[in-house]
GROMACS .gro file of C-alpha atoms in nm:
model
   88
    1MET     CA    1  -7.073  -0.149  11.969
    2THR     CA    2  -6.787  -0.398  12.085
    3ALA     CA    3  -6.850  -0.753  12.129
    4ARG     CA    4  -6.721  -0.906  12.422
    5ALA     CA    5  -6.586  -1.271  12.395
    6ALA     CA    6  -6.810  -1.498  12.563
    7GLY     CA    7  -6.712  -1.797  12.778
    8PRO     CA    8  -6.809  -2.179  12.763
    9VAL     CA    9  -7.186  -2.228  12.729
   10PRO     CA   10  -7.249  -2.371  13.054
   11GLY     CA   11  -7.348  -2.754  13.077
   12LEU     CA   12  -7.346  -2.789  12.684
   13SER     CA   13  -7.205  -3.122  12.590
   14VAL     CA   14  -7.186  -3.239  12.238
   15GLY     CA   15  -7.126  -3.626  12.203
   16ARG     CA   16  -7.147  -3.635  11.827
   17LEU     CA   17  -7.132  -3.383  11.514
   18THR     CA   18  -7.251  -3.498  11.172
   19LEU     CA   19  -7.206  -3.276  10.889
   20HIS     CA   20  -7.331  -3.334  10.535
   21VAL     CA   21  -7.177  -3.075  10.342
   22PRO     CA   22  -7.132  -3.208   9.973
   23TRP     CA   23  -6.911  -2.947   9.822
   24MET     CA   24  -6.631  -2.984  10.081
   25SER     CA   25  -6.350  -3.241  10.094
   26GLU     CA   26  -6.358  -3.458  10.399
   27ARG     CA   27  -6.058  -3.255  10.550
   28ASP     CA   28  -6.216  -2.910  10.499
   29ALA     CA   29  -6.533  -3.045  10.653
   30GLU     CA   30  -6.334  -3.178  10.954
   31GLN     CA   31  -6.176  -2.823  11.000
   32LEU     CA   32  -6.550  -2.712  10.951
   33ALA     CA   33  -6.635  -2.937  11.279
   34VAL     CA   34  -6.349  -2.777  11.484
   35LEU     CA   35  -6.465  -2.434  11.406
   36ILE     CA   36  -6.824  -2.514  11.493
   37GLY     CA   37  -6.722  -2.669  11.842
   38GLU     CA   38  -6.541  -2.332  11.892
   39ALA     CA   39  -6.836  -2.086  11.783
   40LEU     CA   40  -7.048  -2.325  12.004
   41ARG     CA   41  -6.808  -2.261  12.283
   42ARG     CA   42  -6.836  -1.883  12.241
   43HIS     CA   43  -7.215  -1.860  12.255
   44ARG     CA   44  -7.404  -1.804  12.614
   45VAL     CA   45  -7.719  -2.009  12.682
   46GLY     CA   46  -7.710  -1.913  13.060
   47SER     CA   47  -8.027  -2.029  13.237
   48ARG     CA   48  -8.289  -1.995  12.946
   49ALA     CA   49  -8.317  -2.363  12.915
   50ALA     CA   50  -8.218  -2.668  13.086
   51GLY     CA   51  -8.249  -3.056  13.027
   52ARG     CA   52  -8.119  -3.325  12.787
   53LEU     CA   53  -8.173  -3.382  12.422
   54ASP     CA   54  -8.043  -3.691  12.277
   55ARG     CA   55  -8.045  -3.565  11.927
   56VAL     CA   56  -8.071  -3.182  11.760
   57SER     CA   57  -8.072  -3.171  11.398
   58VAL     CA   58  -8.099  -2.847  11.178
   59ASP     CA   59  -8.096  -2.789  10.809
   60LEU     CA   60  -7.926  -2.466  10.668
   61PRO     CA   61  -7.945  -2.360  10.270
   62ALA     CA   62  -7.613  -2.384  10.100
   63GLN     CA   63  -7.368  -2.135  10.170
   64GLN     CA   64  -7.074  -2.237   9.923
   65SER     CA   65  -6.929  -1.890   9.913
   66ALA     CA   66  -6.942  -1.842  10.320
   67THR     CA   67  -6.586  -1.854  10.456
   68GLY     CA   68  -6.531  -2.170  10.724
   69ALA     CA   69  -6.573  -1.940  11.035
   70ASP     CA   70  -6.893  -1.784  10.880
   71LEU     CA   71  -7.037  -2.112  10.807
   72ALA     CA   72  -6.951  -2.238  11.148
   73GLY     CA   73  -7.139  -1.958  11.326
   74ALA     CA   74  -7.417  -2.011  11.108
   75VAL     CA   75  -7.446  -2.379  11.214
   76ALA     CA   76  -7.373  -2.285  11.568
   77ARG     CA   77  -7.676  -2.030  11.586
   78ALA     CA   78  -7.896  -2.299  11.440
   79VAL     CA   79  -7.806  -2.560  11.646
   80LEU     CA   80  -7.836  -2.354  11.972
   81ASP     CA   81  -8.148  -2.191  11.862
   82GLU     CA   82  -8.301  -2.534  11.820
   83VAL     CA   83  -8.160  -2.643  12.160
   84LEU     CA   84  -8.355  -2.345  12.310
   85ARG     CA   85  -8.671  -2.406  12.106
   86GLU     CA   86  -8.698  -2.777  12.179
   87LEU     CA   87  -8.621  -2.744  12.577
   88SER     CA   88  -8.852  -2.412  12.626
   0.00000   0.00000   0.00000
């Protein structure tokens, strides 16, 4: 099966992203934040949820061996899952 690239998530806006990744340097964490933003843009939420959330918080187990892209994808999925859960 071939995955098609998804467009931006309609109506999704992230005003601030705060990360706590103790094993990463500040520079690596900044690069991770960029990758998370890119991963969020690739996911589609569609009309499954509508509304506004002032804050979404997720905790993930430490994944020190994960690549930046893999970790960014996991964070993006967790954030979108939480958004859908809270708005459903």
